Amino acid sequence: MLEQLESLYGQGLAELEALTDSASLHEWHIRYLGKKGELTLLLRNMGGIPKEDRPSFGKRANEVKEALTAAHLERTAQVEEQELATDLQEGQIDITLPGRQQKVGGLHPSTRTFRDLFRIWGEMGFQIYRSRDVEDDETNFTLLNMPPHHPARDMQDTFYTTEPNIIMRTHTSPGQIRAMRELGENGTRPIRVILPGMCYRFEQITARSEVQFHQMEGLVVGRNIRMSDLKGTIAAFAERMFGVGTGVRFRASYFPFTEPSMEVDIECFLCGGKGCNVCKYSGWLEILGSGMVHPTVLQNGGYDPTQWSGFAFGMGPERITLLKHGIRDIRYFWSNDARFLDQF
Ligand code: DAH
């Protein structure tokens, strides 16, 4: 058996010398030193040796094992170095090839419209006030002069939650109440804010209406705020947003939280008011609702309506974006289709 051991040793070393790649080195290791390798098998059969010879055989076997292990390590290091050198030689890359263009992400069209709005209203001295998406019925309706059973509630089909009286806001107007109460210091301080945010309505989803959409509200409260302030502010905004010389038109309307109330049309920014298919050949686009803050609403915000007055307005950024880019279907906005988003 000792002879067998010595010949195994010699053979192993010789084979190792001839190996030139790491795959066969790995195989060699399994064959000689693995759990079912030849050396292991030999040691397992030690029972066949006379008792008195076993210690010296075991000693030699361990020496052989260590020697083979060391030789394997050394050869592996040599081969790996050689392989690396070959790789570097053969794998040279052509650094003159033009690189592959990385695709850069873009901003959602609504985000872009909001950024324009924030910049313009910011320049005009308005602060952003973020109000909550989840509202209570009272703030969303009652405090805005829409008590229970008010018919105007019908215009805003509501998502109710499992909590009593807790709803998803149907418009950004409840933020008016929160802004007045939080910033007004019990009706002693003037306010000039915009209130952007998502609104939710339980509606049939069609090309023209979605269950979620953005609104951007504006609110000004002060002493001697008059309708001319509202008109001048909206006219200045229209010129900044849609171009110098853009005309505005006010039409009498009704909202429970303003008195008087007006709808605002701006001159069609696509045809300059001449008439096109976007403005349905009228030359005008309906862009926002507005009015003088109703005395009841001022009072609910903590202000004395005999001393304070204000104006408010609300617009839909998606509508502006739709018109601007000729997008025919509002469902594109929240469907996350990259083919749509990539265009912006
Ligand atoms: N909250 C109204 C809506 O969702 C929009 C609106 C109209 C807001 C007139 C206002 C306003 O602040 O003065 O239809």
Short mmCIF file of N, CA and C in Angstrom, two decimals, residues 9-139:
data_model
loop_
_atom_site.label_atom_id
_atom_site.label_comp_id
_atom_site.label_asym_id
_atom_site.label_seq_id
_atom_site.Cartn_x
_atom_site.Cartn_y
_atom_site.Cartn_z
N TYR A 9 1.36 9.64 -5.47
CA TYR A 9 2.03 10.92 -5.25
C TYR A 9 2.74 11.39 -6.52
N GLY A 10 3.57 10.47 -7.05
CA GLY A 10 4.34 10.82 -8.25
C GLY A 10 3.44 11.15 -9.42
N GLN A 11 2.41 10.32 -9.58
CA GLN A 11 1.51 10.51 -10.71
C GLN A 11 0.76 11.84 -10.59
N GLY A 12 0.31 12.10 -9.34
CA GLY A 12 -0.42 13.35 -9.10
C GLY A 12 0.42 14.55 -9.46
N LEU A 13 1.66 14.57 -8.97
CA LEU A 13 2.55 15.70 -9.25
C LEU A 13 2.78 15.88 -10.74
N ALA A 14 3.02 14.75 -11.42
CA ALA A 14 3.31 14.81 -12.86
C ALA A 14 2.11 15.37 -13.62
N GLU A 15 0.93 14.88 -13.29
CA GLU A 15 -0.28 15.35 -13.98
C GLU A 15 -0.49 16.85 -13.75
N LEU A 16 -0.25 17.22 -12.50
CA LEU A 16 -0.45 18.62 -12.13
C LEU A 16 0.40 19.54 -13.00
N GLU A 17 1.65 19.13 -13.21
CA GLU A 17 2.58 19.94 -14.01
C GLU A 17 2.05 20.20 -15.42
N ALA A 18 1.31 19.18 -15.95
CA ALA A 18 0.88 19.25 -17.34
C ALA A 18 -0.40 20.11 -17.52
N LEU A 19 -1.05 20.42 -16.39
CA LEU A 19 -2.33 21.14 -16.52
C LEU A 19 -2.10 22.63 -16.80
N THR A 20 -2.93 23.19 -17.71
CA THR A 20 -2.71 24.59 -18.08
C THR A 20 -3.96 25.47 -17.96
N ASP A 21 -5.07 24.88 -17.47
CA ASP A 21 -6.23 25.77 -17.29
C ASP A 21 -6.94 25.47 -15.98
N SER A 22 -7.67 26.45 -15.46
CA SER A 22 -8.22 26.31 -14.11
C SER A 22 -9.33 25.26 -14.04
N ALA A 23 -10.01 25.00 -15.16
CA ALA A 23 -11.06 23.99 -15.13
C ALA A 23 -10.47 22.61 -14.85
N SER A 24 -9.39 22.27 -15.53
CA SER A 24 -8.82 20.94 -15.31
C SER A 24 -8.08 20.86 -13.96
N LEU A 25 -7.62 21.99 -13.47
CA LEU A 25 -7.03 22.00 -12.13
C LEU A 25 -8.08 21.65 -11.08
N HIS A 26 -9.27 22.16 -11.34
CA HIS A 26 -10.38 21.88 -10.43
C HIS A 26 -10.71 20.39 -10.45
N GLU A 27 -10.75 19.83 -11.66
CA GLU A 27 -11.02 18.40 -11.79
C GLU A 27 -9.93 17.56 -11.10
N TRP A 28 -8.72 17.99 -11.28
CA TRP A 28 -7.59 17.27 -10.65
C TRP A 28 -7.79 17.20 -9.15
N HIS A 29 -8.21 18.35 -8.57
CA HIS A 29 -8.39 18.43 -7.12
C HIS A 29 -9.44 17.44 -6.65
N ILE A 30 -10.54 17.34 -7.42
CA ILE A 30 -11.58 16.38 -7.06
C ILE A 30 -11.06 14.95 -7.14
N ARG A 31 -10.31 14.70 -8.21
CA ARG A 31 -9.85 13.33 -8.46
C ARG A 31 -8.86 12.84 -7.39
N TYR A 32 -7.98 13.72 -6.95
CA TYR A 32 -6.96 13.28 -5.99
C TYR A 32 -7.32 13.57 -4.54
N LEU A 33 -7.81 14.78 -4.28
CA LEU A 33 -7.97 15.21 -2.89
C LEU A 33 -9.42 15.32 -2.44
N GLY A 34 -10.36 15.11 -3.37
CA GLY A 34 -11.78 15.24 -3.03
C GLY A 34 -12.24 14.17 -2.07
N LYS A 35 -13.51 14.27 -1.63
CA LYS A 35 -14.07 13.34 -0.66
C LYS A 35 -14.04 11.90 -1.15
N LYS A 36 -14.20 11.75 -2.50
CA LYS A 36 -14.11 10.40 -3.05
C LYS A 36 -12.85 10.26 -3.89
N GLY A 37 -11.88 11.13 -3.59
CA GLY A 37 -10.64 11.11 -4.35
C GLY A 37 -9.77 9.91 -4.01
N GLU A 38 -8.75 9.71 -4.85
CA GLU A 38 -7.93 8.49 -4.73
C GLU A 38 -7.20 8.41 -3.40
N LEU A 39 -6.69 9.53 -2.94
CA LEU A 39 -5.94 9.53 -1.69
C LEU A 39 -6.87 9.19 -0.52
N THR A 40 -8.06 9.77 -0.55
CA THR A 40 -9.02 9.51 0.51
C THR A 40 -9.39 8.03 0.54
N LEU A 41 -9.59 7.47 -0.64
CA LEU A 41 -9.93 6.04 -0.71
C LEU A 41 -8.83 5.18 -0.12
N LEU A 42 -7.60 5.54 -0.46
CA LEU A 42 -6.45 4.79 0.01
C LEU A 42 -6.40 4.80 1.53
N LEU A 43 -6.65 5.98 2.10
CA LEU A 43 -6.59 6.11 3.56
C LEU A 43 -7.71 5.31 4.21
N ARG A 44 -8.84 5.23 3.53
CA ARG A 44 -9.97 4.50 4.09
C ARG A 44 -9.68 3.00 4.15
N ASN A 45 -8.79 2.54 3.27
CA ASN A 45 -8.47 1.11 3.24
C ASN A 45 -7.30 0.73 4.13
N MET A 46 -6.95 1.61 5.05
CA MET A 46 -5.80 1.36 5.91
C MET A 46 -5.94 0.10 6.76
N GLY A 47 -7.21 -0.33 6.91
CA GLY A 47 -7.47 -1.54 7.67
C GLY A 47 -6.67 -2.75 7.18
N GLY A 48 -6.30 -2.76 5.88
CA GLY A 48 -5.58 -3.89 5.30
C GLY A 48 -4.10 -3.92 5.68
N ILE A 49 -3.61 -2.93 6.35
CA ILE A 49 -2.19 -2.88 6.69
C ILE A 49 -1.99 -3.47 8.08
N PRO A 50 -0.88 -4.19 8.28
CA PRO A 50 -0.59 -4.69 9.63
C PRO A 50 -0.54 -3.54 10.63
N LYS A 51 -1.06 -3.81 11.82
CA LYS A 51 -1.23 -2.79 12.84
C LYS A 51 0.01 -1.95 13.06
N GLU A 52 1.18 -2.65 13.17
CA GLU A 52 2.40 -1.92 13.54
C GLU A 52 2.87 -0.97 12.44
N ASP A 53 2.44 -1.23 11.18
CA ASP A 53 2.87 -0.34 10.08
C ASP A 53 1.95 0.88 9.92
N ARG A 54 0.79 0.80 10.57
CA ARG A 54 -0.20 1.86 10.31
C ARG A 54 0.28 3.27 10.65
N PRO A 55 0.89 3.49 11.84
CA PRO A 55 1.31 4.87 12.16
C PRO A 55 2.25 5.46 11.11
N SER A 56 3.24 4.68 10.68
CA SER A 56 4.19 5.25 9.71
C SER A 56 3.50 5.48 8.37
N PHE A 57 2.54 4.58 8.01
CA PHE A 57 1.80 4.79 6.76
C PHE A 57 0.95 6.08 6.83
N GLY A 58 0.25 6.19 8.00
CA GLY A 58 -0.59 7.39 8.19
C GLY A 58 0.24 8.65 8.10
N LYS A 59 1.41 8.63 8.71
CA LYS A 59 2.26 9.83 8.72
C LYS A 59 2.63 10.21 7.28
N ARG A 60 3.05 9.18 6.54
CA ARG A 60 3.47 9.43 5.16
C ARG A 60 2.28 9.93 4.32
N ALA A 61 1.13 9.29 4.56
CA ALA A 61 -0.06 9.68 3.79
C ALA A 61 -0.39 11.15 4.02
N ASN A 62 -0.27 11.60 5.29
CA ASN A 62 -0.52 13.01 5.57
C ASN A 62 0.47 13.92 4.88
N GLU A 63 1.73 13.50 4.88
CA GLU A 63 2.75 14.30 4.18
C GLU A 63 2.40 14.45 2.71
N VAL A 64 2.01 13.29 2.13
CA VAL A 64 1.65 13.31 0.71
C VAL A 64 0.47 14.25 0.46
N LYS A 65 -0.52 14.15 1.33
CA LYS A 65 -1.70 14.99 1.17
C LYS A 65 -1.32 16.48 1.22
N GLU A 66 -0.51 16.82 2.22
CA GLU A 66 -0.10 18.22 2.35
C GLU A 66 0.71 18.67 1.14
N ALA A 67 1.61 17.78 0.70
CA ALA A 67 2.45 18.14 -0.44
C ALA A 67 1.60 18.36 -1.70
N LEU A 68 0.64 17.46 -1.92
CA LEU A 68 -0.22 17.59 -3.10
C LEU A 68 -1.07 18.87 -3.01
N THR A 69 -1.59 19.13 -1.81
CA THR A 69 -2.40 20.34 -1.63
C THR A 69 -1.58 21.59 -1.95
N ALA A 70 -0.37 21.64 -1.42
CA ALA A 70 0.50 22.80 -1.65
C ALA A 70 0.84 22.92 -3.13
N ALA A 71 1.14 21.78 -3.76
CA ALA A 71 1.50 21.80 -5.18
C ALA A 71 0.32 22.31 -6.01
N HIS A 72 -0.89 21.89 -5.61
CA HIS A 72 -2.09 22.32 -6.34
C HIS A 72 -2.28 23.82 -6.23
N LEU A 73 -2.10 24.33 -5.02
CA LEU A 73 -2.23 25.77 -4.80
C LEU A 73 -1.25 26.55 -5.66
N GLU A 74 -0.03 26.08 -5.66
CA GLU A 74 1.01 26.78 -6.39
C GLU A 74 0.73 26.78 -7.88
N ARG A 75 0.34 25.58 -8.38
CA ARG A 75 0.07 25.47 -9.82
C ARG A 75 -1.14 26.35 -10.20
N THR A 76 -2.14 26.37 -9.32
CA THR A 76 -3.33 27.18 -9.60
C THR A 76 -2.96 28.65 -9.74
N ALA A 77 -2.12 29.11 -8.81
CA ALA A 77 -1.69 30.51 -8.87
C ALA A 77 -0.98 30.80 -10.19
N GLN A 78 -0.10 29.87 -10.60
CA GLN A 78 0.63 30.06 -11.87
C GLN A 78 -0.33 30.15 -13.05
N VAL A 79 -1.25 29.16 -13.08
CA VAL A 79 -2.18 29.09 -14.21
C VAL A 79 -3.07 30.34 -14.26
N GLU A 80 -3.56 30.75 -13.09
CA GLU A 80 -4.44 31.93 -13.08
C GLU A 80 -3.72 33.17 -13.58
N GLU A 81 -2.50 33.30 -13.20
CA GLU A 81 -1.71 34.45 -13.65
C GLU A 81 -1.58 34.42 -15.17
N GLN A 82 -1.31 33.21 -15.66
CA GLN A 82 -1.17 33.02 -17.11
C GLN A 82 -2.49 33.37 -17.82
N GLU A 83 -3.59 32.89 -17.25
CA GLU A 83 -4.90 33.15 -17.87
C GLU A 83 -5.21 34.64 -17.90
N LEU A 84 -4.89 35.33 -16.81
CA LEU A 84 -5.14 36.77 -16.75
C LEU A 84 -4.34 37.49 -17.84
N ALA A 85 -3.05 37.06 -17.96
CA ALA A 85 -2.19 37.69 -18.97
C ALA A 85 -2.77 37.48 -20.37
N THR A 86 -3.24 36.25 -20.65
CA THR A 86 -3.83 35.97 -21.96
C THR A 86 -5.08 36.81 -22.20
N ASP A 87 -5.92 36.88 -21.14
CA ASP A 87 -7.15 37.68 -21.24
C ASP A 87 -6.84 39.12 -21.62
N LEU A 88 -5.89 39.68 -20.94
CA LEU A 88 -5.54 41.08 -21.19
C LEU A 88 -5.01 41.26 -22.60
N GLN A 89 -4.26 40.24 -23.06
CA GLN A 89 -3.71 40.28 -24.41
C GLN A 89 -4.82 40.25 -25.46
N GLU A 90 -5.68 39.22 -25.31
CA GLU A 90 -6.68 38.98 -26.35
C GLU A 90 -7.89 39.90 -26.24
N GLY A 91 -8.22 40.26 -25.00
CA GLY A 91 -9.48 40.97 -24.78
C GLY A 91 -9.37 42.47 -24.92
N GLN A 92 -8.42 42.93 -25.67
CA GLN A 92 -8.29 44.38 -25.79
C GLN A 92 -9.55 44.99 -26.39
N ILE A 93 -10.02 46.11 -25.81
CA ILE A 93 -11.24 46.72 -26.34
C ILE A 93 -10.91 47.92 -27.19
N ASP A 94 -11.79 48.20 -28.14
CA ASP A 94 -11.59 49.33 -29.03
C ASP A 94 -12.22 50.57 -28.39
N ILE A 95 -11.37 51.36 -27.75
CA ILE A 95 -11.91 52.52 -27.03
C ILE A 95 -12.32 53.65 -27.97
N THR A 96 -12.12 53.46 -29.27
CA THR A 96 -12.55 54.51 -30.21
C THR A 96 -13.99 54.32 -30.65
N LEU A 97 -14.60 53.13 -30.29
CA LEU A 97 -16.01 52.93 -30.65
C LEU A 97 -16.88 53.92 -29.91
N PRO A 98 -17.89 54.50 -30.57
CA PRO A 98 -18.79 55.40 -29.85
C PRO A 98 -19.60 54.63 -28.80
N GLY A 99 -19.85 55.25 -27.63
CA GLY A 99 -20.58 54.59 -26.56
C GLY A 99 -22.05 54.47 -26.88
N ARG A 100 -22.72 53.59 -26.13
CA ARG A 100 -24.17 53.47 -26.30
C ARG A 100 -24.86 54.55 -25.48
N GLN A 101 -25.82 55.22 -26.11
CA GLN A 101 -26.52 56.31 -25.45
C GLN A 101 -27.38 55.77 -24.29
N GLN A 102 -27.25 56.38 -23.14
CA GLN A 102 -28.13 56.01 -22.02
C GLN A 102 -29.44 56.79 -22.15
N LYS A 103 -30.57 56.10 -21.91
CA LYS A 103 -31.83 56.81 -21.98
C LYS A 103 -32.06 57.60 -20.68
N VAL A 104 -32.34 58.86 -20.83
CA VAL A 104 -32.57 59.68 -19.65
C VAL A 104 -34.07 59.77 -19.40
N GLY A 105 -34.49 59.69 -18.16
CA GLY A 105 -35.91 59.80 -17.83
C GLY A 105 -36.40 61.22 -18.04
N GLY A 106 -37.70 61.38 -18.10
CA GLY A 106 -38.28 62.72 -18.26
C GLY A 106 -39.28 63.00 -17.17
N LEU A 107 -39.71 64.22 -17.07
CA LEU A 107 -40.71 64.58 -16.07
C LEU A 107 -42.11 64.36 -16.63
N HIS A 108 -42.99 63.92 -15.77
CA HIS A 108 -44.39 63.74 -16.17
C HIS A 108 -44.95 65.09 -16.64
N PRO A 109 -45.78 65.07 -17.70
CA PRO A 109 -46.30 66.34 -18.22
C PRO A 109 -47.02 67.18 -17.16
N SER A 110 -47.69 66.51 -16.20
CA SER A 110 -48.37 67.28 -15.15
C SER A 110 -47.36 67.98 -14.25
N THR A 111 -46.25 67.27 -13.98
CA THR A 111 -45.19 67.87 -13.16
C THR A 111 -44.64 69.11 -13.85
N ARG A 112 -44.49 69.00 -15.18
CA ARG A 112 -43.94 70.15 -15.92
C ARG A 112 -44.89 71.34 -15.86
N THR A 113 -46.20 71.07 -16.02
CA THR A 113 -47.16 72.17 -15.94
C THR A 113 -47.14 72.78 -14.53
N PHE A 114 -47.09 71.92 -13.50
CA PHE A 114 -47.03 72.43 -12.13
C PHE A 114 -45.81 73.31 -11.92
N ARG A 115 -44.67 72.88 -12.48
CA ARG A 115 -43.46 73.69 -12.27
C ARG A 115 -43.61 75.08 -12.90
N ASP A 116 -44.26 75.14 -14.06
CA ASP A 116 -44.53 76.46 -14.67
C ASP A 116 -45.43 77.28 -13.74
N LEU A 117 -46.48 76.61 -13.25
CA LEU A 117 -47.43 77.33 -12.38
C LEU A 117 -46.74 77.83 -11.11
N PHE A 118 -45.94 76.96 -10.48
CA PHE A 118 -45.27 77.35 -9.24
C PHE A 118 -44.33 78.53 -9.47
N ARG A 119 -43.62 78.50 -10.60
CA ARG A 119 -42.68 79.58 -10.89
C ARG A 119 -43.44 80.90 -11.04
N ILE A 120 -44.51 80.85 -11.85
CA ILE A 120 -45.25 82.08 -12.13
C ILE A 120 -45.92 82.63 -10.88
N TRP A 121 -46.64 81.76 -10.17
CA TRP A 121 -47.33 82.26 -8.96
C TRP A 121 -46.33 82.65 -7.89
N GLY A 122 -45.21 81.95 -7.85
CA GLY A 122 -44.15 82.31 -6.90
C GLY A 122 -43.62 83.70 -7.18
N GLU A 123 -43.39 84.00 -8.45
CA GLU A 123 -42.91 85.33 -8.83
C GLU A 123 -43.93 86.41 -8.45
N MET A 124 -45.21 85.99 -8.44
CA MET A 124 -46.25 86.96 -8.11
C MET A 124 -46.52 87.03 -6.61
N GLY A 125 -45.69 86.36 -5.82
CA GLY A 125 -45.75 86.51 -4.36
C GLY A 125 -46.63 85.50 -3.65
N PHE A 126 -46.97 84.40 -4.33
CA PHE A 126 -47.81 83.38 -3.70
C PHE A 126 -46.95 82.28 -3.10
N GLN A 127 -47.34 81.82 -1.91
CA GLN A 127 -46.67 80.69 -1.29
C GLN A 127 -47.45 79.41 -1.60
N ILE A 128 -46.75 78.26 -1.57
CA ILE A 128 -47.45 76.99 -1.76
C ILE A 128 -47.94 76.48 -0.40
N TYR A 129 -49.20 76.14 -0.33
CA TYR A 129 -49.75 75.53 0.89
C TYR A 129 -50.25 74.15 0.53
N ARG A 130 -49.66 73.13 1.18
CA ARG A 130 -50.06 71.75 0.89
C ARG A 130 -51.14 71.32 1.87
N SER A 131 -52.29 70.99 1.34
CA SER A 131 -53.35 70.50 2.21
C SER A 131 -53.50 69.00 2.00
N ARG A 132 -54.37 68.37 2.79
CA ARG A 132 -54.45 66.91 2.79
C ARG A 132 -55.33 66.36 1.66
N ASP A 133 -55.01 65.14 1.22
CA ASP A 133 -55.83 64.44 0.22
C ASP A 133 -57.06 63.81 0.87
N VAL A 134 -56.87 63.35 2.11
CA VAL A 134 -57.98 62.72 2.84
C VAL A 134 -58.59 63.79 3.73
N GLU A 135 -59.85 64.08 3.47
CA GLU A 135 -60.50 65.21 4.15
C GLU A 135 -61.67 64.72 4.98
N ASP A 136 -62.23 65.63 5.76
CA ASP A 136 -63.51 65.30 6.38
C ASP A 136 -64.61 66.02 5.60
N ASP A 137 -65.78 65.45 5.68
CA ASP A 137 -66.93 65.94 4.92
C ASP A 137 -67.18 67.43 5.21
N GLU A 138 -67.00 67.80 6.47
CA GLU A 138 -67.29 69.16 6.88
C GLU A 138 -66.41 70.18 6.15
N THR A 139 -65.11 69.88 6.10
CA THR A 139 -64.19 70.84 5.48
C THR A 139 -64.33 70.85 3.96
#
